[in-house]
Structure formats: C-alpha cells, structure tokens
Amino acid sequence: MLKDHKRLAKRSVKCAVITVSDTRTKETDKSGKLMIEFLENGGHKVLQYSIIPDEKTVIQETVKGVTASNEVEAVLINGGTGISNRDVTIEALQPLFAKQIPGFGELFRMLSYQLDIGSASMLSRAIAGVINNRVVFSTPGSSGAVELAMERLILPELGHAVREVTKDLN
C-alpha cells in the first residue's frame, strides 16, 4: 500500500522558501540557499524566496500570504525554532495549523540526536503541519539541520505529503 502512495506522489512540487532571521541577507543565507538547491536538484520548483525577521506577526502574515497563493503547494521555513526569547517561529505557526504533522519534529530530533548534535537535539522545536491545504515544514536555521531535514525527511516525502493534503479537495 505504501508503494502505491509513493507511486502516486507528485513528482514536482511548487514551493516557497522562507528564512526567519534578524541577521541574514540573501548573500549570507546559507540555509535558505541550501533548501533551494535541494528542492531544485530534487525536481521541485521554488516560486518564492524571502528572508523575514523573527517577529511573530511578520511570520504569520508572510505564511498566510504564501499559503493563499494558488501556485504554492508547500512552504519550507528555516530559522527561529530554538528556545531563546527571539525564537518565535513555532509560536507563529502553531495557531495557523489546521493539522499538525508531529512525526516530522519527532523524527527530526531523533535523527539529529543520532547523526548530528547528540543531546542538544532536545532543544530543537522543528515542526510541520498543514495551513490552507499547504504542507508547511519548519526547520532550525543551521545548514546542518537543513541538510539533515531535506535529505532524510522532507525530500523523500514532499510529493507524497502534498498529494495526501490535496487528494480529496475536489
């Protein structure tokens, strides 16, 4: 049955990439560029790319705008997922989710623990969910975290996740 799901998954997904950072610019945003590179190398299209400050209202308005687009099917966000006072991406996204995808964060932390940063992975608040029938993934802003999430979780399931969210809309 899983093979059928994979077989029916979208091969190319139209995406938006958002970097949440108070300090990065398009020239210094390694993680946003890495997300874009992974998506394009995976056959997906990046229709929008932006860098926004770690401000709850700005994050919410940006995500609402992107998910209102009929073109964008998935949104990938990096940054603002830590536990410092300035990290508010999770607080911005959670009220917008129609559905959460808790397995993403759980698996991300497990893989981070096993393959990357050990016990520091418990401080990660990576999250995913559905907003306005769009799949939204939110990862930490480090390039190591982005690489891990893209390679091991997001790219293998992106087309499948989009298909599952949209298959019964018509």
C-alpha atoms as a PDB file:
ATOM      1  CA  MET A   1       0.000   0.000   0.000  1.00  0.00           C
ATOM      2  CA  LEU A   2       2.834   2.418   0.828  1.00  0.00           C
ATOM      3  CA  LYS A   3       4.298   1.765  -2.612  1.00  0.00           C
ATOM      4  CA  ASP A   4       1.014   2.956  -4.155  1.00  0.00           C
ATOM      5  CA  HIS A   5       1.235   6.149  -2.124  1.00  0.00           C
ATOM      6  CA  LYS A   6       4.776   6.746  -3.320  1.00  0.00           C
ATOM      7  CA  ARG A   7       3.866   5.891  -6.897  1.00  0.00           C
ATOM      8  CA  LEU A   8       1.033   8.425  -6.851  1.00  0.00           C
ATOM      9  CA  ALA A   9       3.101  11.161  -5.185  1.00  0.00           C
ATOM     10  CA  LYS A  10       3.658  14.419  -7.044  1.00  0.00           C
ATOM     11  CA  ARG A  11       6.996  14.391  -8.845  1.00  0.00           C
ATOM     12  CA  SER A  12       7.424  18.161  -8.856  1.00  0.00           C
ATOM     13  CA  VAL A  13       6.116  20.409  -6.086  1.00  0.00           C
ATOM     14  CA  LYS A  14       5.857  24.204  -6.293  1.00  0.00           C
ATOM     15  CA  CYS A  15       7.460  25.615  -3.165  1.00  0.00           C
ATOM     16  CA  ALA A  16       8.143  28.758  -1.205  1.00  0.00           C
ATOM     17  CA  VAL A  17      11.256  29.054   0.966  1.00  0.00           C
ATOM     18  CA  ILE A  18      11.284  31.426   3.930  1.00  0.00           C
ATOM     19  CA  THR A  19      14.279  32.152   6.135  1.00  0.00           C
ATOM     20  CA  VAL A  20      13.457  33.614   9.539  1.00  0.00           C
ATOM     21  CA  SER A  21      16.430  35.647  10.749  1.00  0.00           C
ATOM     22  CA  ASP A  22      17.232  39.034  12.193  1.00  0.00           C
ATOM     23  CA  THR A  23      20.745  38.995  10.710  1.00  0.00           C
ATOM     24  CA  ARG A  24      20.836  37.109   7.400  1.00  0.00           C
ATOM     25  CA  THR A  25      20.700  38.641   3.957  1.00  0.00           C
ATOM     26  CA  LYS A  26      20.283  36.911   0.600  1.00  0.00           C
ATOM     27  CA  GLU A  27      24.079  36.978   0.316  1.00  0.00           C
ATOM     28  CA  THR A  28      24.674  35.342   3.734  1.00  0.00           C
ATOM     29  CA  ASP A  29      21.679  32.987   3.923  1.00  0.00           C
ATOM     30  CA  LYS A  30      23.382  29.601   3.533  1.00  0.00           C
ATOM     31  CA  SER A  31      20.398  27.642   4.837  1.00  0.00           C
ATOM     32  CA  GLY A  32      17.827  29.221   2.530  1.00  0.00           C
ATOM     33  CA  LYS A  33      20.120  28.688  -0.446  1.00  0.00           C
ATOM     34  CA  LEU A  34      20.675  25.092   0.651  1.00  0.00           C
ATOM     35  CA  MET A  35      16.916  24.453   0.810  1.00  0.00           C
ATOM     36  CA  ILE A  36      16.507  25.904  -2.671  1.00  0.00           C
ATOM     37  CA  GLU A  37      19.393  23.809  -4.014  1.00  0.00           C
ATOM     38  CA  PHE A  38      17.947  20.600  -2.547  1.00  0.00           C
ATOM     39  CA  LEU A  39      14.491  21.366  -3.918  1.00  0.00           C
ATOM     40  CA  GLU A  40      15.692  22.214  -7.412  1.00  0.00           C
ATOM     41  CA  ASN A  41      18.030  19.206  -7.541  1.00  0.00           C
ATOM     42  CA  GLY A  42      15.050  17.084  -6.499  1.00  0.00           C
ATOM     43  CA  GLY A  43      13.000  18.316  -9.453  1.00  0.00           C
ATOM     44  CA  HIS A  44      10.855  20.770  -7.483  1.00  0.00           C
ATOM     45  CA  LYS A  45      10.244  24.433  -8.294  1.00  0.00           C
ATOM     46  CA  VAL A  46      10.926  27.346  -5.947  1.00  0.00           C
ATOM     47  CA  LEU A  47       8.440  30.082  -6.789  1.00  0.00           C
ATOM     48  CA  GLN A  48       9.147  32.379  -3.838  1.00  0.00           C
ATOM     49  CA  TYR A  49      12.103  33.022  -1.554  1.00  0.00           C
ATOM     50  CA  SER A  50      12.216  35.556   1.241  1.00  0.00           C
ATOM     51  CA  ILE A  51      14.080  36.447   4.408  1.00  0.00           C
ATOM     52  CA  ILE A  52      11.973  37.878   7.193  1.00  0.00           C
ATOM     53  CA  PRO A  53      12.686  38.993  10.770  1.00  0.00           C
ATOM     54  CA  ASP A  54      11.946  36.764  13.744  1.00  0.00           C
ATOM     55  CA  GLU A  55       8.735  38.629  14.590  1.00  0.00           C
ATOM     56  CA  LYS A  56       5.539  36.670  15.225  1.00  0.00           C
ATOM     57  CA  THR A  57       3.213  38.951  13.248  1.00  0.00           C
ATOM     58  CA  VAL A  58       5.611  39.178  10.295  1.00  0.00           C
ATOM     59  CA  ILE A  59       5.980  35.380  10.193  1.00  0.00           C
ATOM     60  CA  GLN A  60       2.215  34.870  10.378  1.00  0.00           C
ATOM     61  CA  GLU A  61       1.392  37.443   7.708  1.00  0.00           C
ATOM     62  CA  THR A  62       4.100  36.098   5.390  1.00  0.00           C
ATOM     63  CA  VAL A  63       2.964  32.490   5.785  1.00  0.00           C
ATOM     64  CA  LYS A  64      -0.704  33.444   5.355  1.00  0.00           C
ATOM     65  CA  GLY A  65       0.168  35.292   2.161  1.00  0.00           C
ATOM     66  CA  VAL A  66       2.272  32.472   0.739  1.00  0.00           C
ATOM     67  CA  THR A  67      -0.288  29.782   1.593  1.00  0.00           C
ATOM     68  CA  ALA A  68      -3.041  31.870  -0.012  1.00  0.00           C
ATOM     69  CA  SER A  69      -1.268  31.604  -3.362  1.00  0.00           C
ATOM     70  CA  ASN A  70      -2.841  29.118  -5.743  1.00  0.00           C
ATOM     71  CA  GLU A  71       0.619  28.410  -7.123  1.00  0.00           C
ATOM     72  CA  VAL A  72       2.477  27.380  -3.957  1.00  0.00           C
ATOM     73  CA  GLU A  73       1.906  23.801  -2.752  1.00  0.00           C
ATOM     74  CA  ALA A  74       4.457  23.609   0.059  1.00  0.00           C
ATOM     75  CA  VAL A  75       6.279  26.068   2.300  1.00  0.00           C
ATOM     76  CA  LEU A  76       9.703  25.394   3.782  1.00  0.00           C
ATOM     77  CA  ILE A  77      10.812  27.644   6.623  1.00  0.00           C
ATOM     78  CA  ASN A  78      14.174  27.689   8.351  1.00  0.00           C
ATOM     79  CA  GLY A  79      15.150  29.563  11.486  1.00  0.00           C
ATOM     80  CA  GLY A  80      13.549  30.756  14.693  1.00  0.00           C
ATOM     81  CA  THR A  81      12.896  27.293  16.120  1.00  0.00           C
ATOM     82  CA  GLY A  82      15.171  27.438  19.158  1.00  0.00           C
ATOM     83  CA  ILE A  83      14.309  28.270  22.745  1.00  0.00           C
ATOM     84  CA  SER A  84      15.656  31.817  23.035  1.00  0.00           C
ATOM     85  CA  ASN A  85      13.220  34.672  23.546  1.00  0.00           C
ATOM     86  CA  ARG A  86      13.700  35.820  19.929  1.00  0.00           C
ATOM     87  CA  ASP A  87      12.801  32.385  18.501  1.00  0.00           C
ATOM     88  CA  VAL A  88       9.085  32.680  17.756  1.00  0.00           C
ATOM     89  CA  THR A  89       8.564  30.726  14.521  1.00  0.00           C
ATOM     90  CA  ILE A  90       6.795  27.886  16.322  1.00  0.00           C
ATOM     91  CA  GLU A  91       4.542  30.258  18.261  1.00  0.00           C
ATOM     92  CA  ALA A  92       3.679  31.988  14.978  1.00  0.00           C
ATOM     93  CA  LEU A  93       2.895  28.781  13.075  1.00  0.00           C
ATOM     94  CA  GLN A  94       1.009  26.674  15.612  1.00  0.00           C
ATOM     95  CA  PRO A  95      -2.179  28.780  15.670  1.00  0.00           C
ATOM     96  CA  LEU A  96      -2.269  28.694  11.841  1.00  0.00           C
ATOM     97  CA  PHE A  97      -2.111  24.893  11.534  1.00  0.00           C
ATOM     98  CA  ALA A  98      -5.330  23.157  10.534  1.00  0.00           C
ATOM     99  CA  LYS A  99      -3.441  19.904  11.178  1.00  0.00           C
ATOM    100  CA  GLN A 100      -0.063  19.199  12.697  1.00  0.00           C
ATOM    101  CA  ILE A 101       2.375  16.578  11.449  1.00  0.00           C
ATOM    102  CA  PRO A 102       4.049  15.645  14.750  1.00  0.00           C
ATOM    103  CA  GLY A 103       6.118  12.834  13.219  1.00  0.00           C
ATOM    104  CA  PHE A 104       8.268  15.362  11.376  1.00  0.00           C
ATOM    105  CA  GLY A 105       9.560  17.019  14.531  1.00  0.00           C
ATOM    106  CA  GLU A 106       9.868  13.706  16.347  1.00  0.00           C
ATOM    107  CA  LEU A 107      11.893  12.107  13.553  1.00  0.00           C
ATOM    108  CA  PHE A 108      13.976  15.243  13.028  1.00  0.00           C
ATOM    109  CA  ARG A 109      15.004  15.300  16.683  1.00  0.00           C
ATOM    110  CA  MET A 110      15.743  11.558  16.649  1.00  0.00           C
ATOM    111  CA  LEU A 111      17.929  11.860  13.549  1.00  0.00           C
ATOM    112  CA  SER A 112      19.617  14.999  14.920  1.00  0.00           C
ATOM    113  CA  TYR A 113      20.416  13.111  18.096  1.00  0.00           C
ATOM    114  CA  GLN A 114      21.743  10.060  16.263  1.00  0.00           C
ATOM    115  CA  LEU A 115      23.564  11.664  13.348  1.00  0.00           C
ATOM    116  CA  ASP A 116      24.405  15.247  14.201  1.00  0.00           C
ATOM    117  CA  ILE A 117      24.283  17.081  17.515  1.00  0.00           C
ATOM    118  CA  GLY A 118      23.519  14.493  20.192  1.00  0.00           C
ATOM    119  CA  SER A 119      21.640  15.625  23.272  1.00  0.00           C
ATOM    120  CA  ALA A 120      21.401  19.235  22.035  1.00  0.00           C
ATOM    121  CA  SER A 121      18.682  17.953  19.681  1.00  0.00           C
ATOM    122  CA  MET A 122      16.214  18.151  22.574  1.00  0.00           C
ATOM    123  CA  LEU A 123      16.351  21.935  22.236  1.00  0.00           C
ATOM    124  CA  SER A 124      15.071  21.803  18.660  1.00  0.00           C
ATOM    125  CA  ARG A 125      11.434  22.616  18.061  1.00  0.00           C
ATOM    126  CA  ALA A 126      11.222  21.609  14.393  1.00  0.00           C
ATOM    127  CA  ILE A 127       7.583  21.322  13.380  1.00  0.00           C
ATOM    128  CA  ALA A 128       5.346  20.662  10.388  1.00  0.00           C
ATOM    129  CA  GLY A 129       1.679  20.970   9.583  1.00  0.00           C
ATOM    130  CA  VAL A 130      -0.961  21.987   7.104  1.00  0.00           C
ATOM    131  CA  ILE A 131      -2.039  25.591   6.572  1.00  0.00           C
ATOM    132  CA  ASN A 132      -4.696  26.392   3.959  1.00  0.00           C
ATOM    133  CA  ASN A 133      -4.191  22.979   2.318  1.00  0.00           C
ATOM    134  CA  ARG A 134      -0.439  23.600   2.003  1.00  0.00           C
ATOM    135  CA  VAL A 135       2.235  21.487   3.662  1.00  0.00           C
ATOM    136  CA  VAL A 136       4.497  23.622   5.866  1.00  0.00           C
ATOM    137  CA  PHE A 137       7.843  22.403   7.225  1.00  0.00           C
ATOM    138  CA  SER A 138       9.810  24.446   9.749  1.00  0.00           C
ATOM    139  CA  THR A 139      13.423  23.511  10.486  1.00  0.00           C
ATOM    140  CA  PRO A 140      16.199  25.040  12.545  1.00  0.00           C
ATOM    141  CA  GLY A 141      18.280  27.590  10.684  1.00  0.00           C
ATOM    142  CA  SER A 142      21.647  25.858  10.781  1.00  0.00           C
ATOM    143  CA  SER A 143      22.842  24.452   7.475  1.00  0.00           C
ATOM    144  CA  GLY A 144      23.461  21.077   9.137  1.00  0.00           C
ATOM    145  CA  ALA A 145      19.857  20.928  10.321  1.00  0.00           C
ATOM    146  CA  VAL A 146      18.553  21.956   6.912  1.00  0.00           C
ATOM    147  CA  GLU A 147      20.674  19.344   5.160  1.00  0.00           C
ATOM    148  CA  LEU A 148      19.501  16.616   7.533  1.00  0.00           C
ATOM    149  CA  ALA A 149      15.829  17.573   7.256  1.00  0.00           C
ATOM    150  CA  MET A 150      15.918  17.917   3.484  1.00  0.00           C
ATOM    151  CA  GLU A 151      17.828  14.701   2.754  1.00  0.00           C
ATOM    152  CA  ARG A 152      16.239  12.389   5.287  1.00  0.00           C
ATOM    153  CA  LEU A 153      12.690  13.695   5.742  1.00  0.00           C
ATOM    154  CA  ILE A 154      11.378  16.464   3.507  1.00  0.00           C
ATOM    155  CA  LEU A 155      12.559  15.426   0.040  1.00  0.00           C
ATOM    156  CA  PRO A 156      11.617  11.750   0.420  1.00  0.00           C
ATOM    157  CA  GLU A 157       8.049  12.693   1.440  1.00  0.00           C
ATOM    158  CA  LEU A 158       7.353  16.108  -0.110  1.00  0.00           C
ATOM    159  CA  GLY A 159       5.372  14.885  -3.124  1.00  0.00           C
ATOM    160  CA  HIS A 160       3.575  12.288  -1.030  1.00  0.00           C
ATOM    161  CA  ALA A 161       2.620  14.863   1.629  1.00  0.00           C
ATOM    162  CA  VAL A 162       1.294  17.313  -0.973  1.00  0.00           C
ATOM    163  CA  ARG A 163      -0.742  14.568  -2.635  1.00  0.00           C
ATOM    164  CA  GLU A 164      -2.246  13.475   0.686  1.00  0.00           C
ATOM    165  CA  VAL A 165      -3.255  17.036   1.598  1.00  0.00           C
ATOM    166  CA  THR A 166      -4.831  17.747  -1.793  1.00  0.00           C
ATOM    167  CA  LYS A 167      -6.216  14.401  -2.992  1.00  0.00           C
ATOM    168  CA  ASP A 168      -9.769  14.903  -1.750  1.00  0.00           C
ATOM    169  CA  LEU A 169     -10.200  18.646  -2.274  1.00  0.00           C
ATOM    170  CA  ASN A 170     -12.215  18.437  -5.495  1.00  0.00           C
END
